[in-house]
Each structure stands twice: as C-alpha cells, then as structure tokens.
C-alpha cells in the first residue's frame, strides 16, 4: 500500500516560465468541495432541528435571500423570479415568519452574529417600507454584535433616494453594488440598462449619506471589454471615492443568454485566460499604487470603513444562518439550502417548518478544510494557525507545498506560505488541490490504520 498521496497536476499546477498564465488550464468552480454527503430528504428536518438545538461556535453570520429581479442580466446564473409586487409582499410576510421562528432556536441565540447580508436576486426590488420592516425584524430577533456589518446588496436600477434613506434608517451600514463595468455600451450588452452617469450619481448619493461603507463589484473578461476599458473602470471606481471593490473574473455559465449569444456568434468571445490574467495583474498593481488595502485575494478597501466581514466569514465556512427562498447557509459545517421555489418556500412556512431543500453533511476534517479555504481567501497560509484545526498541514502536506513553490505559485516564509501573484489568480484551484490532497490523505490513513489494527 502506497503511504503518500499521489500528486496530480490539478493539485500542483504545472511548471512553466509564466505561472500566472499557464499554471492551470482553467479556473475550477467557485466553491471548493468534495467529501460531503447528502442527508436523505426525509431526514433533513430532523437534522436541521438537531443542529439548531445546539450552541453555535465561533464568529457567525446571517444571510437573507431576496429572490427577485426586474430583468435578467445576460451573464447571470442567479436569476429566480421576475419582480411582481404581490409576490414580493407575500414573500416578505413569509420571510418575517422564517426569521422570527428560526430566531427562537438555541443555536440562533447562542453566540453573537458579526455580519448580516441581504443578497439576491436584488434586495433593491423591496419597497422602502419592506426594507424598514426587515431591518427592524432582524434587529429585534437576532443577537447582532454592536459592530455588526449589515450589508444591503443592490442593483442601481430602482435605487431611488427614498430607498437609500430606507436602507440607512433600517440600520444597514454597508451597500454592495453590482457595477460590473462603468462602460454604458458594455453594460447594455449585458442587459444592465443604466448609464454611467446614473451610476456615478447614485454612488455620490450613497457616499453623501456618510453612514454606509459603499463597495462595488467589477467583472473582468466580459465580451467587448479591452484592457483599456478595464483600466478606465478601475480609474473611475477610484475617482468615486467609494470604500471598497470586489474584482470577479467572468465565469461563462453554459445556460446563460450570454453563452448562447457567443455560441451563435452574435456576441464576441470573452477574454481567455491570458487576457484575464493580464487584467488581474494590472488591477493588482494599480490598486496597490492607489494605496487600496488588500483585504482578500479579490477584495480591496480604501479608508477605514470597509472591513469585508461577511465575505470572509462565508468563504471560511463560518456558521451562517439562512433565510428566504433560495438562501444557502451553514451550521457546524453542514451545508443548508432553502427551497428555491416561492411555492415550496411558502408552503413549508405555512406548515411551520423551516423550508429546507437539502442538507449536506461535512467531511470529518471540515474544520481543517475550512481553515485552508479561509487562508486562500486571504492570500496566505498561516500553517501554525491551520494546524490547530484538527489536521497537521505542516507535517502532511509538504510535497504539495514544495510543488507549488517549484511552480511559482507560492513562497515559503517560516510558518507562512504566501501566494505569489500567480497563486492569487489561481487561489481557487490551489484550494481545491489542497482540499483533494487532505481528503485523499485521510482516506489513506484510515485504510492504513485499519490494516495495522487487523495485523495487531
Ligand atoms: C450574486 S450576484 C448578485 C448581484 C446583484 N443582483 C446585482 O445585480 O448587482 C453578486 C455578484 O456576482 C458577480 N457575478 C454574477 N455573475 C457572474 C459571472 N457569471 N461571472 C463573474 N461574476 C459574476 C457580479 O459581480 C455580481 O455583482
Ligand atoms: S445579476 Fe443580479 S439583477 Fe441581474 S439577473 Fe443576476 S441576480 Fe438578477
């Protein structure tokens, strides 16, 4: 029996003179996984009740999903329902019940919640009084820390002055907006209908409240985008004086309208890996020159307002209470998915049940696997800290770490492994590689232990 994990190129990347472009062929899916098992549907509610009757651990967050959009953007795979006021009204009533009931569990009240995130879909499609009501309900029912980061994810379309006032009055202290690009022509090609002038006007209005960390998402690698237009997006973002930015590389999802238009030839091909890596590299250099603070491999802040609490907790596998149709959460490493259809969600609420669509049980080493995921999000592995999560990375993963170093993806500095620029670009692949390595290592150890026990 072989005693060490067989390293594959999918784990190590490949040796090349230009690892930023060539270490891997393509980015792996956004969420590293593997080693989880599904709970049979007829046991889901029992597992949920067991989890919620125990105390939570560590820093926790809460996610609220508003599953409505007015229009469907061409690149997006998150669209669920077209906004209709009657549907939204019903949903908000059900969401309030979901919050009030879940909040009564031992788990929900056991330790403070450090971050709240209203995402979607788009929470912008809520009416001002619904925003106020939900803000009041979460403050009354959940044990939020005094410095809880409370984010409202927003689209520009429909973000009126009245809604901005409601967001502030409801106690939100952060707004995250999907700019994607400031280029009006490219935006409209993605079905993002508002013009650059409108975006700038809304950002000015949000910053003028002086109550909100205002952060935006930009996407690089969109069809029609060039290095020149990408640099203009970054410059414009800096000029607005906002508090932070997330940079996403375009993931072309097969079922989206964008993918269909590209396949038909009515839209140009998006950037390939080498153009995307050039755009990433130029962005890192530019934001560094502008003295933006690096808060993660893909997120930057300016000034003291932006802390990026929710995003980092979500990527670290922290407990995440979840509410709303289509919301995803996590309790003690178990993945929780709530019903994605409005009917299914509403019917469960009527039966006084949590609208669970599925639960997955984590791998036995999930704490270690999440410690690694958190480290990749930050761009460096603190081995001393990671070793405390139930698995000795420093002892068992040397061959993989050495291969990353040889392939230009990481640099070892004592107890730290720092990702190079190439490593930052390929962080998700490396995280998946380490995840697979640990899962295989633990399988191998279990087999070897059994063999030793049998022999004895
Ligand atoms: C879950 S989406 C919701 C955004 C929000 N509904 C809006 O329209 O602004 C959050 C962010 O993911 C990013 N995103 C969505 N689809 C993407 C894709 N196909 N590739 C890369 N980033 C994507 C966008 O930057 C978006 O702002
Ligand atoms: S990008 Fe946002 S607004 Fe557009 S379809 Fe997706 S979730 Fe809806």
CSV table of C-alpha atoms in Angstrom, one decimal, residues 120-378:
chain,number,residue,atom,x,y,z
A,120,UNK,CA,-30.2,38.1,-4.2
A,121,UNK,CA,-31.6,38.5,-6.8
A,122,UNK,CA,-31.8,42.0,-5.7
A,123,UNK,CA,-33.0,43.5,-2.4
A,124,UNK,CA,-33.4,46.8,-4.3
A,125,UNK,CA,-36.7,45.4,-5.6
A,126,UNK,CA,-38.1,45.7,-2.0
A,127,UNK,CA,-40.3,48.7,-1.2
A,128,UNK,CA,-38.9,51.2,1.3
A,129,UNK,CA,-41.3,50.1,4.0
A,130,UNK,CA,-40.4,46.5,3.4
A,131,UNK,CA,-36.7,47.4,3.8
A,132,UNK,CA,-37.6,49.2,7.1
A,133,UNK,CA,-39.7,46.3,8.3
A,134,UNK,CA,-37.0,43.7,7.7
A,135,UNK,CA,-34.3,45.9,9.3
A,136,UNK,CA,-36.4,46.2,12.4
A,137,UNK,CA,-37.2,42.4,12.5
A,138,UNK,CA,-33.6,41.4,12.3
A,139,UNK,CA,-32.5,43.9,15.0
A,140,UNK,CA,-35.3,42.7,17.3
A,141,UNK,CA,-34.8,39.0,16.8
A,142,UNK,CA,-31.2,38.2,16.2
A,143,UNK,CA,-28.2,38.7,18.6
A,144,UNK,CA,-26.2,41.1,16.4
A,145,UNK,CA,-22.9,42.5,17.7
A,146,UNK,CA,-22.7,46.2,18.2
A,147,UNK,CA,-20.3,46.4,15.3
A,148,UNK,CA,-22.2,44.0,13.1
A,149,UNK,CA,-21.6,44.6,9.4
A,150,UNK,CA,-25.1,44.8,7.9
A,151,UNK,CA,-25.0,44.7,4.1
A,152,UNK,CA,-27.6,45.5,1.5
A,153,UNK,CA,-26.7,44.1,-1.9
A,154,UNK,CA,-28.1,46.5,-4.5
A,155,UNK,CA,-28.6,47.0,-8.2
A,156,UNK,CA,-28.6,50.5,-9.5
A,157,UNK,CA,-31.8,50.1,-11.3
A,158,UNK,CA,-34.6,51.3,-9.0
A,159,UNK,CA,-32.2,52.6,-6.3
A,160,UNK,CA,-34.2,55.7,-5.6
A,161,UNK,CA,-33.4,58.4,-3.0
A,162,UNK,CA,-36.3,57.1,-0.9
A,163,UNK,CA,-34.8,53.6,-0.9
A,164,UNK,CA,-31.4,54.9,0.1
A,165,UNK,CA,-33.0,56.7,3.0
A,166,UNK,CA,-34.8,53.5,4.0
A,167,UNK,CA,-31.6,51.5,3.8
A,168,UNK,CA,-29.9,53.9,6.2
A,169,UNK,CA,-32.9,54.2,8.5
A,170,UNK,CA,-33.3,50.4,8.7
A,171,UNK,CA,-29.8,50.2,10.2
A,172,UNK,CA,-27.8,48.9,7.2
A,173,UNK,CA,-24.2,50.1,7.3
A,174,UNK,CA,-22.9,48.7,4.1
A,175,UNK,CA,-24.1,48.7,0.5
A,176,UNK,CA,-22.6,46.4,-2.1
A,177,UNK,CA,-23.5,47.3,-5.7
A,178,UNK,CA,-23.1,45.3,-8.9
A,179,UNK,CA,-21.4,47.9,-11.2
A,180,UNK,CA,-19.7,45.1,-13.3
A,181,UNK,CA,-18.4,47.8,-15.7
A,182,UNK,CA,-19.0,51.6,-15.9
A,183,UNK,CA,-18.9,51.4,-19.7
A,184,UNK,CA,-22.5,52.1,-20.8
A,185,UNK,CA,-22.2,50.3,-24.1
A,186,UNK,CA,-20.9,47.1,-22.5
A,187,UNK,CA,-23.4,47.3,-19.6
A,188,UNK,CA,-26.3,47.5,-22.0
A,189,UNK,CA,-24.9,44.5,-23.9
A,190,UNK,CA,-25.2,42.6,-20.6
A,191,UNK,CA,-28.8,43.9,-20.1
A,192,UNK,CA,-27.6,46.3,-17.4
A,193,UNK,CA,-29.7,49.2,-18.6
A,194,UNK,CA,-28.5,52.2,-16.5
A,195,UNK,CA,-25.9,54.6,-17.9
A,196,UNK,CA,-22.5,55.5,-16.4
A,197,UNK,CA,-23.9,58.9,-15.5
A,198,UNK,CA,-26.7,57.3,-13.4
A,199,UNK,CA,-24.3,55.0,-11.7
A,200,UNK,CA,-22.0,57.9,-10.7
A,201,UNK,CA,-24.9,59.9,-9.5
A,202,UNK,CA,-26.2,57.0,-7.2
A,203,UNK,CA,-22.7,56.3,-5.9
A,204,UNK,CA,-22.3,60.0,-5.0
A,205,UNK,CA,-25.7,59.9,-3.2
A,206,UNK,CA,-24.7,56.8,-1.2
A,207,UNK,CA,-21.4,58.2,-0.1
A,208,UNK,CA,-23.0,61.5,0.8
A,209,UNK,CA,-25.1,59.7,3.4
A,210,UNK,CA,-21.8,59.2,5.3
A,211,UNK,CA,-23.5,56.2,7.0
A,212,UNK,CA,-22.6,53.4,4.7
A,213,UNK,CA,-19.5,51.5,3.5
A,214,UNK,CA,-20.1,51.6,-0.2
A,215,UNK,CA,-18.5,48.8,-2.2
A,216,UNK,CA,-18.9,47.7,-5.8
A,217,UNK,CA,-18.4,44.6,-7.9
A,218,UNK,CA,-16.5,44.8,-11.1
A,219,UNK,CA,-16.1,41.9,-13.6
A,220,UNK,CA,-13.1,41.5,-15.9
A,221,UNK,CA,-13.1,39.4,-19.1
A,222,UNK,CA,-16.5,40.5,-20.4
A,223,UNK,CA,-17.2,40.4,-24.1
A,224,UNK,CA,-16.3,43.8,-25.7
A,225,UNK,CA,-14.1,44.6,-22.7
A,226,UNK,CA,-10.5,45.6,-23.5
A,227,UNK,CA,-7.5,46.3,-21.3
A,228,UNK,CA,-8.1,50.0,-21.9
A,229,UNK,CA,-11.8,49.9,-20.9
A,230,UNK,CA,-10.9,47.7,-17.8
A,231,UNK,CA,-8.3,50.3,-16.7
A,232,UNK,CA,-10.9,53.1,-17.2
A,233,UNK,CA,-13.3,51.1,-15.0
A,234,UNK,CA,-10.7,50.9,-12.2
A,235,UNK,CA,-9.8,54.6,-12.5
A,236,UNK,CA,-13.5,55.6,-12.4
A,237,UNK,CA,-14.1,53.4,-9.4
A,238,UNK,CA,-11.1,55.1,-7.6
A,239,UNK,CA,-12.4,58.6,-8.5
A,240,UNK,CA,-15.8,57.9,-7.0
A,241,UNK,CA,-14.2,57.8,-3.5
A,242,UNK,CA,-16.0,54.6,-2.6
A,243,UNK,CA,-14.9,52.3,0.2
A,244,UNK,CA,-14.1,49.0,-1.5
A,245,UNK,CA,-14.2,46.9,-4.6
A,246,UNK,CA,-14.5,43.2,-5.4
A,247,UNK,CA,-13.0,42.0,-8.7
A,248,UNK,CA,-14.6,38.9,-10.3
A,249,UNK,CA,-13.3,37.2,-13.4
A,250,UNK,CA,-16.2,36.4,-15.7
A,251,UNK,CA,-17.4,32.8,-15.4
A,252,UNK,CA,-19.3,32.0,-18.6
A,253,UNK,CA,-22.1,29.8,-17.5
A,254,UNK,CA,-23.5,27.5,-20.2
A,255,UNK,CA,-27.2,28.1,-19.6
A,256,UNK,CA,-27.0,32.0,-19.7
A,257,UNK,CA,-28.1,34.2,-22.6
A,258,UNK,CA,-24.5,35.5,-22.9
A,259,UNK,CA,-23.2,31.9,-23.5
A,260,UNK,CA,-25.9,31.4,-26.1
A,261,UNK,CA,-25.2,34.7,-27.9
A,262,UNK,CA,-21.5,33.9,-28.0
A,263,UNK,CA,-22.2,30.4,-29.4
A,264,UNK,CA,-24.5,31.9,-32.1
A,265,UNK,CA,-21.7,34.4,-33.0
A,266,UNK,CA,-23.9,37.4,-32.1
A,267,UNK,CA,-21.6,38.4,-29.3
A,268,UNK,CA,-17.8,38.3,-29.4
A,269,UNK,CA,-15.8,35.7,-27.4
A,270,UNK,CA,-14.9,36.9,-23.9
A,271,UNK,CA,-11.3,37.2,-22.8
A,272,UNK,CA,-9.3,34.0,-22.5
A,273,UNK,CA,-7.1,33.1,-19.5
A,274,UNK,CA,-4.1,35.1,-20.7
A,275,UNK,CA,-6.1,38.3,-21.2
A,276,UNK,CA,-7.9,37.7,-17.9
A,277,UNK,CA,-4.6,37.1,-16.0
A,278,UNK,CA,-3.2,40.4,-17.6
A,279,UNK,CA,-6.3,42.3,-16.4
A,280,UNK,CA,-6.0,40.8,-12.9
A,281,UNK,CA,-2.3,41.6,-12.7
A,282,UNK,CA,-2.8,45.2,-14.0
A,283,UNK,CA,-5.6,45.7,-11.4
A,284,UNK,CA,-3.5,44.5,-8.5
A,285,UNK,CA,-0.7,46.8,-9.5
A,286,UNK,CA,-3.0,49.8,-10.0
A,287,UNK,CA,-4.9,49.4,-6.7
A,288,UNK,CA,-1.6,49.0,-4.9
A,289,UNK,CA,-0.4,52.3,-6.5
A,290,UNK,CA,-3.6,53.9,-5.3
A,291,UNK,CA,-2.9,52.6,-1.7
A,292,UNK,CA,-6.0,50.5,-1.6
A,293,UNK,CA,-5.8,47.9,1.3
A,294,UNK,CA,-5.8,44.3,0.2
A,295,UNK,CA,-8.5,42.6,2.3
A,296,UNK,CA,-8.5,39.3,0.3
A,297,UNK,CA,-7.3,37.9,-3.0
A,298,UNK,CA,-10.2,39.6,-4.7
A,299,UNK,CA,-11.3,42.4,-2.4
A,300,UNK,CA,-9.8,45.8,-1.6
A,301,UNK,CA,-10.8,48.6,0.8
A,302,UNK,CA,-9.9,52.2,0.9
A,303,UNK,CA,-10.1,54.2,4.2
A,304,UNK,CA,-11.3,52.7,7.5
A,305,UNK,CA,-14.9,51.9,6.8
A,306,UNK,CA,-14.7,48.7,4.7
A,307,UNK,CA,-13.9,45.5,6.6
A,308,UNK,CA,-15.2,42.7,4.3
A,309,UNK,CA,-16.5,40.7,7.3
A,310,UNK,CA,-19.3,38.8,5.6
A,311,UNK,CA,-17.4,37.7,2.5
A,312,UNK,CA,-14.5,36.4,4.6
A,313,UNK,CA,-16.8,34.5,7.0
A,314,UNK,CA,-18.7,33.0,4.1
A,315,UNK,CA,-15.5,31.8,2.5
A,316,UNK,CA,-14.2,30.4,5.8
A,317,UNK,CA,-17.2,28.0,6.4
A,318,UNK,CA,-18.4,30.0,9.4
A,319,UNK,CA,-21.9,29.2,10.7
A,320,UNK,CA,-24.3,31.1,8.5
A,321,UNK,CA,-28.0,31.3,9.5
A,322,UNK,CA,-30.0,31.4,6.3
A,323,UNK,CA,-33.4,32.9,5.5
A,324,UNK,CA,-35.5,33.3,2.3
A,325,UNK,CA,-36.3,31.2,-0.8
A,326,UNK,CA,-33.0,30.1,-2.4
A,327,UNK,CA,-30.8,31.0,0.5
A,328,UNK,CA,-27.8,28.9,1.4
A,329,UNK,CA,-26.3,28.6,4.8
A,330,UNK,CA,-24.0,26.6,7.1
A,331,UNK,CA,-24.4,25.2,10.6
A,332,UNK,CA,-21.5,23.3,12.1
A,333,UNK,CA,-20.1,22.5,8.7
A,334,UNK,CA,-23.4,21.2,7.3
A,335,UNK,CA,-24.5,22.9,4.1
A,336,UNK,CA,-28.1,24.1,4.2
A,337,UNK,CA,-30.1,25.0,1.1
A,338,UNK,CA,-33.6,26.5,1.4
A,339,UNK,CA,-36.4,25.9,-1.1
A,340,UNK,CA,-35.8,27.7,-4.4
A,341,UNK,CA,-39.4,27.9,-5.5
A,342,UNK,CA,-41.6,30.5,-3.9
A,343,UNK,CA,-44.5,28.0,-3.6
A,344,UNK,CA,-42.3,25.4,-1.9
A,345,UNK,CA,-40.9,28.0,0.4
A,346,UNK,CA,-44.3,29.4,1.3
A,347,UNK,CA,-45.9,26.0,1.8
A,348,UNK,CA,-43.2,25.0,4.3
A,349,UNK,CA,-43.7,28.3,6.2
A,350,UNK,CA,-47.4,27.6,6.4
A,351,UNK,CA,-46.7,24.2,7.9
A,352,UNK,CA,-44.5,25.9,10.5
A,353,UNK,CA,-41.4,24.2,9.1
A,354,UNK,CA,-38.0,25.5,8.0
A,355,UNK,CA,-38.2,25.4,4.2
A,356,UNK,CA,-35.2,23.0,3.8
A,357,UNK,CA,-34.5,21.9,0.2
A,358,UNK,CA,-31.3,19.9,1.1
A,359,UNK,CA,-28.6,19.4,3.8
A,360,UNK,CA,-25.1,18.0,3.2
A,361,UNK,CA,-23.0,16.6,6.0
A,362,UNK,CA,-19.4,17.7,6.0
A,363,UNK,CA,-16.2,15.7,5.7
A,364,UNK,CA,-14.8,14.7,9.1
A,365,UNK,CA,-11.9,17.1,8.6
A,366,UNK,CA,-14.2,20.0,7.7
A,367,UNK,CA,-12.7,22.4,10.3
A,368,UNK,CA,-9.3,21.9,8.7
A,369,UNK,CA,-10.6,22.2,5.2
A,370,UNK,CA,-12.4,25.5,6.1
A,371,UNK,CA,-9.3,26.8,7.8
A,372,UNK,CA,-7.5,26.3,4.5
A,373,UNK,CA,-10.3,27.9,2.5
A,374,UNK,CA,-10.1,31.0,4.8
A,375,UNK,CA,-6.3,31.1,4.3
A,376,UNK,CA,-6.6,31.1,0.5
A,377,UNK,CA,-9.2,33.9,0.6
A,378,UNK,CA,-6.6,36.0,2.5
